[in-house]
PDB file of C-alpha atoms and ligand atoms in Angstrom:
ATOM      1  CA  MET A   1    -112.350  20.605   9.345  1.00 49.00           C
ATOM      2  CA  ASN A   2    -115.749  21.014   7.496  1.00 52.00           C
ATOM      3  CA  ASP A   3    -118.481  18.505   8.193  1.00 53.00           C
ATOM      4  CA  GLY A   4    -118.262  15.624   5.589  1.00 60.00           C
ATOM      5  CA  GLU A   5    -114.833  16.449   4.587  1.00 70.00           C
ATOM      6  CA  LYS A   6    -112.455  13.371   5.134  1.00 74.00           C
ATOM      7  CA  LEU A   7    -108.703  13.581   5.703  1.00 71.00           C
ATOM      8  CA  SER A   8    -108.187  11.056   2.867  1.00 71.00           C
ATOM      9  CA  ASP A   9    -109.923  13.785   0.504  1.00 75.00           C
ATOM     10  CA  ARG A  10    -107.031  15.858   0.896  1.00 75.00           C
ATOM     11  CA  ALA A  11    -103.680  15.727  -1.066  1.00 79.00           C
ATOM     12  CA  PRO A  12    -101.286  13.129   0.591  1.00 95.00           C
ATOM     13  CA  ALA A  13     -98.357  14.882   2.639  1.00 97.00           C
ATOM     14  CA  ILE A  14     -96.183  11.753   2.631  1.00 98.00           C
ATOM     15  CA  ARG A  15     -96.738   8.449   0.475  1.00 98.00           C
ATOM     16  CA  ILE A  16     -94.619   5.660   1.416  1.00 98.00           C
ATOM     17  CA  GLU A  17     -94.798   2.636  -1.120  1.00 98.00           C
ATOM     18  CA  ASN A  18     -93.209  -0.884  -0.663  1.00 98.00           C
ATOM     19  CA  LEU A  19     -90.824   0.497   1.545  1.00 98.00           C
ATOM     20  CA  GLY A  20     -87.555  -1.898   1.988  1.00 98.00           C
ATOM     21  CA  LYS A  21     -84.511  -1.236   3.914  1.00 98.00           C
ATOM     22  CA  SER A  22     -81.622  -3.274   5.250  1.00 97.00           C
ATOM     23  CA  PHE A  23     -78.710  -2.810   7.274  1.00 95.00           C
ATOM     24  CA  GLY A  24     -76.230  -5.333   5.808  1.00 94.00           C
ATOM     25  CA  ASP A  25     -78.161  -8.827   5.729  1.00 94.00           C
ATOM     26  CA  PHE A  26     -80.525  -7.466   8.183  1.00 96.00           C
ATOM     27  CA  GLN A  27     -83.838  -6.463   6.732  1.00 97.00           C
ATOM     28  CA  VAL A  28     -85.247  -3.688   8.968  1.00 98.00           C
ATOM     29  CA  LEU A  29     -88.137  -2.616   6.932  1.00 98.00           C
ATOM     30  CA  ARG A  30     -90.265  -4.831   4.534  1.00 97.00           C
ATOM     31  CA  ASN A  31     -92.825  -3.853   2.289  1.00 97.00           C
ATOM     32  CA  VAL A  32     -94.016  -0.663   4.392  1.00 98.00           C
ATOM     33  CA  ASN A  33     -97.014   0.937   2.908  1.00 98.00           C
ATOM     34  CA  LEU A  34     -98.353   4.129   4.754  1.00 98.00           C
ATOM     35  CA  THR A  35    -100.005   7.401   3.221  1.00 97.00           C
ATOM     36  CA  VAL A  36    -100.376  10.423   5.400  1.00 97.00           C
ATOM     37  CA  CYS A  37    -102.765  12.898   4.469  1.00 96.00           C
ATOM     38  CA  GLN A  38    -102.402  16.679   4.952  1.00 96.00           C
ATOM     39  CA  GLY A  39    -103.151  17.663   8.660  1.00 96.00           C
ATOM     40  CA  GLU A  40    -103.209  14.013   9.686  1.00 97.00           C
ATOM     41  CA  LYS A  41    -101.703  12.786  12.936  1.00 98.00           C
ATOM     42  CA  ILE A  42    -100.203   9.183  12.896  1.00 98.00           C
ATOM     43  CA  VAL A  43     -98.912   7.415  16.044  1.00 98.00           C
ATOM     44  CA  VAL A  44     -96.560   4.614  15.422  1.00 98.00           C
ATOM     45  CA  CYS A  45     -96.016   2.128  18.187  1.00 98.00           C
ATOM     46  CA  GLY A  46     -94.369  -1.158  18.428  1.00 97.00           C
ATOM     47  CA  PRO A  47     -91.840  -3.250  20.362  1.00 97.00           C
ATOM     48  CA  SER A  48     -88.133  -2.014  20.624  1.00 96.00           C
ATOM     49  CA  GLY A  49     -86.137  -2.845  17.161  1.00 97.00           C
ATOM     50  CA  SER A  50     -89.357  -3.147  15.057  1.00 98.00           C
ATOM     51  CA  GLY A  51     -88.098  -0.302  12.552  1.00 98.00           C
ATOM     52  CA  LYS A  52     -90.153   2.564  13.974  1.00 98.00           C
ATOM     53  CA  SER A  53     -87.059   4.942  13.968  1.00 98.00           C
ATOM     54  CA  THR A  54     -85.802   3.754  10.732  1.00 98.00           C
ATOM     55  CA  LEU A  55     -89.057   4.478   9.111  1.00 98.00           C
ATOM     56  CA  ILE A  56     -89.609   7.853  10.310  1.00 97.00           C
ATOM     57  CA  ARG A  57     -86.044   8.786   9.669  1.00 97.00           C
ATOM     58  CA  SER A  58     -86.396   7.580   6.107  1.00 97.00           C
ATOM     59  CA  ILE A  59     -88.918  10.333   5.639  1.00 97.00           C
ATOM     60  CA  ASN A  60     -86.186  12.940   5.746  1.00 94.00           C
ATOM     61  CA  ARG A  61     -83.428  10.856   4.408  1.00 96.00           C
ATOM     62  CA  LEU A  62     -81.531  10.181   7.810  1.00 96.00           C
ATOM     63  CA  GLU A  63     -81.812   6.836   6.354  1.00 96.00           C
ATOM     64  CA  GLN A  64     -81.547   5.858   2.732  1.00 96.00           C
ATOM     65  CA  HIS A  65     -83.978   3.229   1.857  1.00 96.00           C
ATOM     66  CA  GLN A  66     -83.058   0.639  -0.790  1.00 95.00           C
ATOM     67  CA  SER A  67     -86.583  -0.258  -2.566  1.00 97.00           C
ATOM     68  CA  GLY A  68     -89.829   1.346  -2.789  1.00 98.00           C
ATOM     69  CA  ARG A  69     -90.909   4.940  -2.657  1.00 97.00           C
ATOM     70  CA  ILE A  70     -91.259   7.764  -0.455  1.00 98.00           C
ATOM     71  CA  VAL A  71     -92.936  10.933  -1.813  1.00 97.00           C
ATOM     72  CA  VAL A  72     -93.116  14.009   0.634  1.00 97.00           C
ATOM     73  CA  GLU A  73     -95.373  17.009  -0.506  1.00 96.00           C
ATOM     74  CA  GLY A  74     -95.107  15.788  -3.994  1.00 95.00           C
ATOM     75  CA  THR A  75     -91.429  15.375  -4.328  1.00 96.00           C
ATOM     76  CA  GLU A  76     -90.009  12.015  -4.358  1.00 96.00           C
ATOM     77  CA  LEU A  77     -86.934  11.073  -2.210  1.00 96.00           C
ATOM     78  CA  THR A  78     -84.157   9.997  -4.404  1.00 95.00           C
ATOM     79  CA  ASN A  79     -80.452  10.850  -4.459  1.00 94.00           C
ATOM     80  CA  ASP A  80     -81.046  14.107  -6.036  1.00 95.00           C
ATOM     81  CA  LEU A  81     -79.787  16.785  -3.433  1.00 95.00           C
ATOM     82  CA  LYS A  82     -82.045  19.414  -4.363  1.00 95.00           C
ATOM     83  CA  GLY A  83     -84.919  17.237  -3.836  1.00 95.00           C
ATOM     84  CA  ILE A  84     -83.651  16.078  -0.285  1.00 95.00           C
ATOM     85  CA  GLU A  85     -83.086  19.638   0.542  1.00 94.00           C
ATOM     86  CA  LYS A  86     -86.595  20.722  -0.237  1.00 94.00           C
ATOM     87  CA  ILE A  87     -87.946  17.810   1.652  1.00 95.00           C
ATOM     88  CA  ARG A  88     -85.852  18.729   4.725  1.00 94.00           C
ATOM     89  CA  SER A  89     -87.054  22.124   4.537  1.00 92.00           C
ATOM     90  CA  GLU A  90     -90.479  20.957   4.763  1.00 95.00           C
ATOM     91  CA  VAL A  91     -89.981  18.224   7.566  1.00 97.00           C
ATOM     92  CA  GLY A  92     -89.107  19.104  11.104  1.00 97.00           C
ATOM     93  CA  MET A  93     -87.942  16.302  13.439  1.00 97.00           C
ATOM     94  CA  VAL A  94     -87.668  16.068  17.074  1.00 98.00           C
ATOM     95  CA  PHE A  95     -85.635  13.113  18.656  1.00 97.00           C
ATOM     96  CA  GLN A  96     -85.648  11.203  21.878  1.00 96.00           C
ATOM     97  CA  HIS A  97     -82.560  13.027  23.041  1.00 95.00           C
ATOM     98  CA  PHE A  98     -83.177  16.465  22.030  1.00 93.00           C
ATOM     99  CA  ASN A  99     -80.083  16.989  20.192  1.00 94.00           C
ATOM    100  CA  LEU A 100     -79.553  20.516  21.048  1.00 97.00           C
ATOM    101  CA  PHE A 101     -76.195  22.104  20.328  1.00 97.00           C
ATOM    102  CA  PRO A 102     -74.777  22.282  23.874  1.00 97.00           C
ATOM    103  CA  HIS A 103     -72.320  25.123  23.001  1.00 98.00           C
ATOM    104  CA  LEU A 104     -75.144  27.303  21.773  1.00 98.00           C
ATOM    105  CA  THR A 105     -77.710  29.468  23.639  1.00 98.00           C
ATOM    106  CA  ILE A 106     -81.367  28.487  23.333  1.00 98.00           C
ATOM    107  CA  LEU A 107     -81.840  31.450  21.034  1.00 98.00           C
ATOM    108  CA  GLU A 108     -78.981  30.633  18.963  1.00 98.00           C
ATOM    109  CA  ASN A 109     -80.214  26.792  18.759  1.00 98.00           C
ATOM    110  CA  CYS A 110     -83.360  28.471  17.240  1.00 98.00           C
ATOM    111  CA  THR A 111     -81.876  30.732  14.699  1.00 98.00           C
ATOM    112  CA  LEU A 112     -79.038  28.651  13.441  1.00 97.00           C
ATOM    113  CA  ALA A 113     -80.890  26.844  10.670  1.00 95.00           C
ATOM    114  CA  PRO A 114     -83.104  29.973   9.655  1.00 96.00           C
ATOM    115  CA  ILE A 115     -80.087  32.028   9.104  1.00 97.00           C
ATOM    116  CA  TRP A 116     -77.550  29.696   7.656  1.00 94.00           C
ATOM    117  CA  VAL A 117     -80.309  27.576   5.657  1.00 92.00           C
ATOM    118  CA  ARG A 118     -83.174  29.738   5.054  1.00 92.00           C
ATOM    119  CA  LYS A 119     -80.763  32.908   4.947  1.00 95.00           C
ATOM    120  CA  LEU A 120     -82.939  34.975   7.069  1.00 97.00           C
ATOM    121  CA  PRO A 121     -81.392  38.265   8.553  1.00 98.00           C
ATOM    122  CA  ARG A 122     -80.525  37.553  12.176  1.00 98.00           C
ATOM    123  CA  GLU A 123     -83.313  39.872  13.491  1.00 98.00           C
ATOM    124  CA  GLU A 124     -86.047  38.299  11.622  1.00 98.00           C
ATOM    125  CA  ALA A 125     -84.642  34.639  12.755  1.00 98.00           C
ATOM    126  CA  GLU A 126     -84.714  36.073  16.365  1.00 98.00           C
ATOM    127  CA  GLU A 127     -88.206  37.083  16.088  1.00 98.00           C
ATOM    128  CA  ILE A 128     -89.521  34.108  14.793  1.00 98.00           C
ATOM    129  CA  ALA A 129     -87.299  32.160  17.480  1.00 98.00           C
ATOM    130  CA  MET A 130     -89.050  34.288  20.185  1.00 98.00           C
ATOM    131  CA  HIS A 131     -92.514  33.500  18.974  1.00 98.00           C
ATOM    132  CA  PHE A 132     -92.079  29.873  19.068  1.00 98.00           C
ATOM    133  CA  LEU A 133     -90.255  29.888  22.344  1.00 98.00           C
ATOM    134  CA  ARG A 134     -93.143  31.911  23.789  1.00 97.00           C
ATOM    135  CA  LYS A 135     -95.446  29.332  22.097  1.00 96.00           C
ATOM    136  CA  VAL A 136     -93.648  26.451  24.041  1.00 96.00           C
ATOM    137  CA  ARG A 137     -93.768  28.554  27.109  1.00 96.00           C
ATOM    138  CA  ILE A 138     -90.058  29.121  27.891  1.00 96.00           C
ATOM    139  CA  PRO A 139     -89.186  32.511  26.282  1.00 97.00           C
ATOM    140  CA  GLU A 140     -87.373  33.548  29.488  1.00 98.00           C
ATOM    141  CA  GLN A 141     -84.734  30.687  28.949  1.00 98.00           C
ATOM    142  CA  ALA A 142     -83.461  32.335  25.536  1.00 98.00           C
ATOM    143  CA  ASP A 143     -80.205  33.239  26.752  1.00 98.00           C
ATOM    144  CA  LYS A 144     -79.361  30.153  28.580  1.00 98.00           C
ATOM    145  CA  TYR A 145     -77.584  26.958  27.371  1.00 98.00           C
ATOM    146  CA  PRO A 146     -79.244  23.714  27.044  1.00 98.00           C
ATOM    147  CA  GLY A 147     -77.323  22.032  30.066  1.00 97.00           C
ATOM    148  CA  GLN A 148     -79.063  24.763  32.182  1.00 98.00           C
ATOM    149  CA  LEU A 149     -82.489  23.569  31.444  1.00 98.00           C
ATOM    150  CA  SER A 150     -84.493  20.551  32.609  1.00 97.00           C
ATOM    151  CA  GLY A 151     -85.093  17.795  29.968  1.00 97.00           C
ATOM    152  CA  GLY A 152     -88.706  18.695  29.595  1.00 97.00           C
ATOM    153  CA  GLN A 153     -87.639  22.295  28.762  1.00 97.00           C
ATOM    154  CA  GLN A 154     -84.859  21.178  26.328  1.00 98.00           C
ATOM    155  CA  GLN A 155     -87.368  18.927  24.370  1.00 97.00           C
ATOM    156  CA  ARG A 156     -89.713  21.926  24.308  1.00 97.00           C
ATOM    157  CA  VAL A 157     -86.784  24.098  22.840  1.00 98.00           C
ATOM    158  CA  ALA A 158     -86.110  21.186  20.337  1.00 98.00           C
ATOM    159  CA  ILE A 159     -89.802  21.446  19.223  1.00 98.00           C
ATOM    160  CA  ALA A 160     -89.548  25.180  19.009  1.00 98.00           C
ATOM    161  CA  ARG A 161     -86.270  24.948  16.989  1.00 98.00           C
ATOM    162  CA  ALA A 162     -87.954  22.750  14.507  1.00 98.00           C
ATOM    163  CA  LEU A 163     -91.038  24.811  13.999  1.00 98.00           C
ATOM    164  CA  CYS A 164     -88.655  27.813  13.183  1.00 97.00           C
ATOM    165  CA  MET A 165     -88.067  26.314  10.086  1.00 96.00           C
ATOM    166  CA  LYS A 166     -91.857  26.766   9.256  1.00 96.00           C
ATOM    167  CA  PRO A 167     -92.158  22.935   8.442  1.00 97.00           C
ATOM    168  CA  ARG A 168     -95.456  21.700   7.028  1.00 97.00           C
ATOM    169  CA  ILE A 169     -94.717  17.980   8.685  1.00 98.00           C
ATOM    170  CA  MET A 170     -93.266  17.248  12.213  1.00 98.00           C
ATOM    171  CA  LEU A 171     -91.790  13.996  12.879  1.00 98.00           C
ATOM    172  CA  PHE A 172     -91.264  12.955  16.458  1.00 98.00           C
ATOM    173  CA  ASP A 173     -89.134  10.021  17.750  1.00 98.00           C
ATOM    174  CA  GLU A 174     -90.094   8.889  21.126  1.00 98.00           C
ATOM    175  CA  PRO A 175     -89.947  12.540  22.214  1.00 98.00           C
ATOM    176  CA  THR A 176     -91.073  11.831  25.772  1.00 97.00           C
ATOM    177  CA  SER A 177     -89.180   8.663  26.492  1.00 96.00           C
ATOM    178  CA  ALA A 178     -85.902  10.114  27.871  1.00 95.00           C
ATOM    179  CA  LEU A 179     -87.755  12.411  30.136  1.00 96.00           C
ATOM    180  CA  ASP A 180     -88.681  12.130  34.038  1.00 94.00           C
ATOM    181  CA  PRO A 181     -92.401  11.355  34.426  1.00 92.00           C
ATOM    182  CA  GLU A 182     -93.327  14.781  35.593  1.00 92.00           C
ATOM    183  CA  MET A 183     -91.884  16.501  32.541  1.00 95.00           C
ATOM    184  CA  ILE A 184     -93.745  14.179  30.151  1.00 97.00           C
ATOM    185  CA  LYS A 185     -96.914  16.137  30.549  1.00 96.00           C
ATOM    186  CA  GLU A 186     -95.570  19.576  29.348  1.00 96.00           C
ATOM    187  CA  VAL A 187     -94.052  18.214  26.319  1.00 97.00           C
ATOM    188  CA  LEU A 188     -97.279  16.040  25.378  1.00 97.00           C
ATOM    189  CA  ASP A 189     -99.133  19.396  26.036  1.00 96.00           C
ATOM    190  CA  THR A 190     -97.097  21.327  23.656  1.00 97.00           C
ATOM    191  CA  MET A 191     -97.581  18.336  20.974  1.00 97.00           C
ATOM    192  CA  ILE A 192    -101.254  18.347  21.306  1.00 97.00           C
ATOM    193  CA  GLU A 193    -101.289  22.243  20.723  1.00 96.00           C
ATOM    194  CA  LEU A 194     -99.536  21.704  17.644  1.00 97.00           C
ATOM    195  CA  ALA A 195    -101.757  18.749  16.598  1.00 97.00           C
ATOM    196  CA  ASN A 196    -104.913  21.154  17.148  1.00 96.00           C
ATOM    197  CA  GLU A 197    -103.425  23.632  15.217  1.00 96.00           C
ATOM    198  CA  GLY A 198    -103.574  21.320  12.200  1.00 95.00           C
ATOM    199  CA  MET A 199     -99.819  20.208  11.826  1.00 97.00           C
ATOM    200  CA  THR A 200     -99.226  16.999   9.888  1.00 98.00           C
ATOM    201  CA  MET A 201     -97.617  14.693  12.402  1.00 98.00           C
ATOM    202  CA  VAL A 202     -95.916  11.345  12.625  1.00 98.00           C
ATOM    203  CA  CYS A 203     -95.186  10.413  16.178  1.00 98.00           C
ATOM    204  CA  VAL A 204     -93.335   7.392  17.308  1.00 98.00           C
ATOM    205  CA  THR A 205     -94.557   7.316  20.853  1.00 97.00           C
ATOM    206  CA  HIS A 206     -95.861   4.815  23.395  1.00 95.00           C
ATOM    207  CA  GLU A 207     -97.989   7.478  25.299  1.00 95.00           C
ATOM    208  CA  MET A 208    -101.428   5.753  24.584  1.00 94.00           C
ATOM    209  CA  GLY A 209    -103.139   8.669  26.245  1.00 94.00           C
ATOM    210  CA  PHE A 210    -101.680  11.065  23.556  1.00 96.00           C
ATOM    211  CA  ALA A 211    -102.733   8.603  20.858  1.00 97.00           C
ATOM    212  CA  GLN A 212    -106.138   8.645  22.208  1.00 95.00           C
ATOM    213  CA  ALA A 213    -106.245  12.387  22.227  1.00 94.00           C
ATOM    214  CA  VAL A 214    -104.970  13.258  18.942  1.00 96.00           C
ATOM    215  CA  ALA A 215    -104.187  10.363  16.478  1.00 98.00           C
ATOM    216  CA  ASP A 216    -106.281   9.851  13.517  1.00 97.00           C
ATOM    217  CA  ARG A 217    -104.713   6.730  13.137  1.00 97.00           C
ATOM    218  CA  VAL A 218    -102.464   4.312  15.276  1.00 98.00           C
ATOM    219  CA  VAL A 219     -99.849   2.098  13.265  1.00 98.00           C
ATOM    220  CA  PHE A 220     -98.351  -0.874  15.042  1.00 98.00           C
ATOM    221  CA  MET A 221     -95.249  -2.274  13.708  1.00 98.00           C
ATOM    222  CA  ASP A 222     -93.378  -5.419  14.438  1.00 98.00           C
ATOM    223  CA  GLY A 223     -90.521  -7.108  12.828  1.00 97.00           C
ATOM    224  CA  GLY A 224     -90.162  -4.232  10.206  1.00 98.00           C
ATOM    225  CA  GLN A 225     -93.694  -4.552   9.041  1.00 98.00           C
ATOM    226  CA  ILE A 226     -96.891  -2.637   9.695  1.00 98.00           C
ATOM    227  CA  ILE A 227     -98.877  -5.152  11.252  1.00 98.00           C
ATOM    228  CA  GLU A 228    -102.092  -3.121  11.664  1.00 97.00           C
ATOM    229  CA  GLU A 229    -103.461   0.292  11.613  1.00 97.00           C
ATOM    230  CA  ASN A 230    -106.781   1.536  12.910  1.00 97.00           C
ATOM    231  CA  GLU A 231    -108.336   4.664  14.244  1.00 97.00           C
ATOM    232  CA  PRO A 232    -107.483   4.810  18.111  1.00 97.00           C
ATOM    233  CA  VAL A 233    -110.522   3.857  19.586  1.00 96.00           C
ATOM    234  CA  ALA A 234    -110.770   0.655  17.514  1.00 96.00           C
ATOM    235  CA  PHE A 235    -107.067  -0.157  17.697  1.00 96.00           C
ATOM    236  CA  PHE A 236    -106.983  -0.246  21.533  1.00 95.00           C
ATOM    237  CA  SER A 237    -110.405  -1.667  22.069  1.00 94.00           C
ATOM    238  CA  SER A 238    -110.328  -4.438  19.405  1.00 95.00           C
ATOM    239  CA  PRO A 239    -107.053  -5.167  18.343  1.00 96.00           C
ATOM    240  CA  ARG A 240    -106.932  -7.566  15.374  1.00 96.00           C
ATOM    241  CA  SER A 241    -103.595  -9.392  15.360  1.00 97.00           C
ATOM    242  CA  GLU A 242    -102.318 -11.488  18.143  1.00 97.00           C
ATOM    243  CA  ARG A 243     -98.884  -9.562  18.110  1.00 96.00           C
ATOM    244  CA  THR A 244    -100.817  -6.230  18.706  1.00 96.00           C
ATOM    245  CA  LYS A 245    -102.766  -7.795  21.674  1.00 96.00           C
ATOM    246  CA  LEU A 246     -99.427  -8.954  23.351  1.00 96.00           C
ATOM    247  CA  PHE A 247     -97.923  -5.664  22.848  1.00 96.00           C
ATOM    248  CA  LEU A 248    -100.852  -3.662  24.140  1.00 95.00           C
ATOM    249  CA  SER A 249    -101.078  -5.920  27.007  1.00 94.00           C
ATOM    250  CA  GLN A 250     -97.307  -5.030  27.865  1.00 92.00           C
ATOM    251  CA  ILE A 251     -97.764  -1.289  27.578  1.00 88.00           C
ATOM    252  CA  LEU A 252    -101.278  -0.577  28.905  1.00 78.00           C
TER     253      LEU A 252
HETATM  254  P1  ADP B   1     -87.000   1.060  16.767  1.00 79.29           P
HETATM  255  O1  ADP B   1     -87.055   2.360  16.614  1.00 79.29           O
HETATM  256  O2  ADP B   1     -88.552   0.410  16.521  1.00 79.29           O
HETATM  257  O3  ADP B   1     -86.714   0.415  18.049  1.00 79.29           O
HETATM  258  P2  ADP B   1     -85.025   0.985  14.791  1.00 79.29           P
HETATM  259  O4  ADP B   1     -85.673   1.363  13.561  1.00 79.29           O
HETATM  260  O5  ADP B   1     -84.325   1.726  15.748  1.00 79.29           O
HETATM  261  O6  ADP B   1     -86.335   0.238  15.779  1.00 79.29           O
HETATM  262  O7  ADP B   1     -84.243  -0.455  14.481  1.00 79.29           O
HETATM  263  C1  ADP B   1     -84.850  -1.522  13.762  1.00 79.29           C
HETATM  264  C2  ADP B   1     -83.741  -2.488  13.830  1.00 79.29           C
HETATM  265  O8  ADP B   1     -82.577  -2.172  12.974  1.00 79.29           O
HETATM  266  C3  ADP B   1     -83.035  -2.933  15.245  1.00 79.29           C
HETATM  267  O9  ADP B   1     -82.800  -4.339  15.182  1.00 79.29           O
HETATM  268  C4  ADP B   1     -81.674  -2.159  15.043  1.00 79.29           C
HETATM  269  O10 ADP B   1     -80.659  -2.644  16.116  1.00 79.29           O
HETATM  270  C5  ADP B   1     -81.389  -2.198  13.551  1.00 79.29           C
HETATM  271  N1  ADP B   1     -80.577  -0.948  13.286  1.00 79.29           N
HETATM  272  C6  ADP B   1     -81.084   0.288  13.442  1.00 79.29           C
HETATM  273  N2  ADP B   1     -80.082   1.197  12.906  1.00 79.29           N
HETATM  274  C7  ADP B   1     -78.953   0.493  12.445  1.00 79.29           C
HETATM  275  C8  ADP B   1     -77.529   0.726  12.006  1.00 79.29           C
HETATM  276  N3  ADP B   1     -77.421   1.954  11.655  1.00 79.29           N
HETATM  277  N4  ADP B   1     -76.945  -0.423  11.649  1.00 79.29           N
HETATM  278  C9  ADP B   1     -77.312  -1.526  11.791  1.00 79.29           C
HETATM  279  N5  ADP B   1     -78.486  -1.908  12.505  1.00 79.29           N
HETATM  280  C10 ADP B   1     -79.440  -1.014  12.857  1.00 79.29           C
HETATM  281 MG1   MG B   2     -86.697   4.143  17.923  1.00 79.29          MG
END
């Protein structure tokens, strides 16, 4: 970024206004406001059940909100299917449990959506897939099946698969929390590389080293609300709310 250019001067990639969502009588999200600028990296943290997954799943309509607005790259999320498709084509998502197709090879996992959704010729989709498999450092696994790979390798495939759709925004929902400790670093390193290349990212994670390294802002949620947000140094060194202090004392 040029000196003097602030992220907030850029057009917003995601605008969430007064978002509300309930499952039956249970209100999971209340009055959530969050604007993510182009190229910004947001880390979302908070206790289990605080609504983090529901919030980021709402951004690509894996959950449907009931009140408020979500605007992604200028398109508002409504019931309009064209709009939902457009947003999904711009937003990649990586889940805690990888969600690879077990009966497809690594290469096929990566080419499926580009071929069927983007309508790319198979050869071109395979070239792109190999490019991103090299990027996450596992091109040699292309012809294996997910079950033959370690958890860390599977998660890197999941990241490569999402990148094959050339998204403008990447969402991560606790991508390392199902991994053995020795595999966490290889996945975080991949995410840090992506962050350094300027990708807009919203990451739900409790990896506070990652937050310190790449986040422009850390957002703390509790009880379906954003309780506080700040740049990482201030967030960790001088949390304002008692709930944030309690949470940090439990995870740090
Ligand atoms: P987090 O990711 O912060 O752990 P979630 O967004 O997954 O939180 O869930 C927030 C709350 O909403 C939890 O109490 C959870 O049990 C509830 N919840 C999530 N999904 C559903 C669902 N499909 N139906 C009913 N309740 C749900
Ligand atoms: Mg969750």
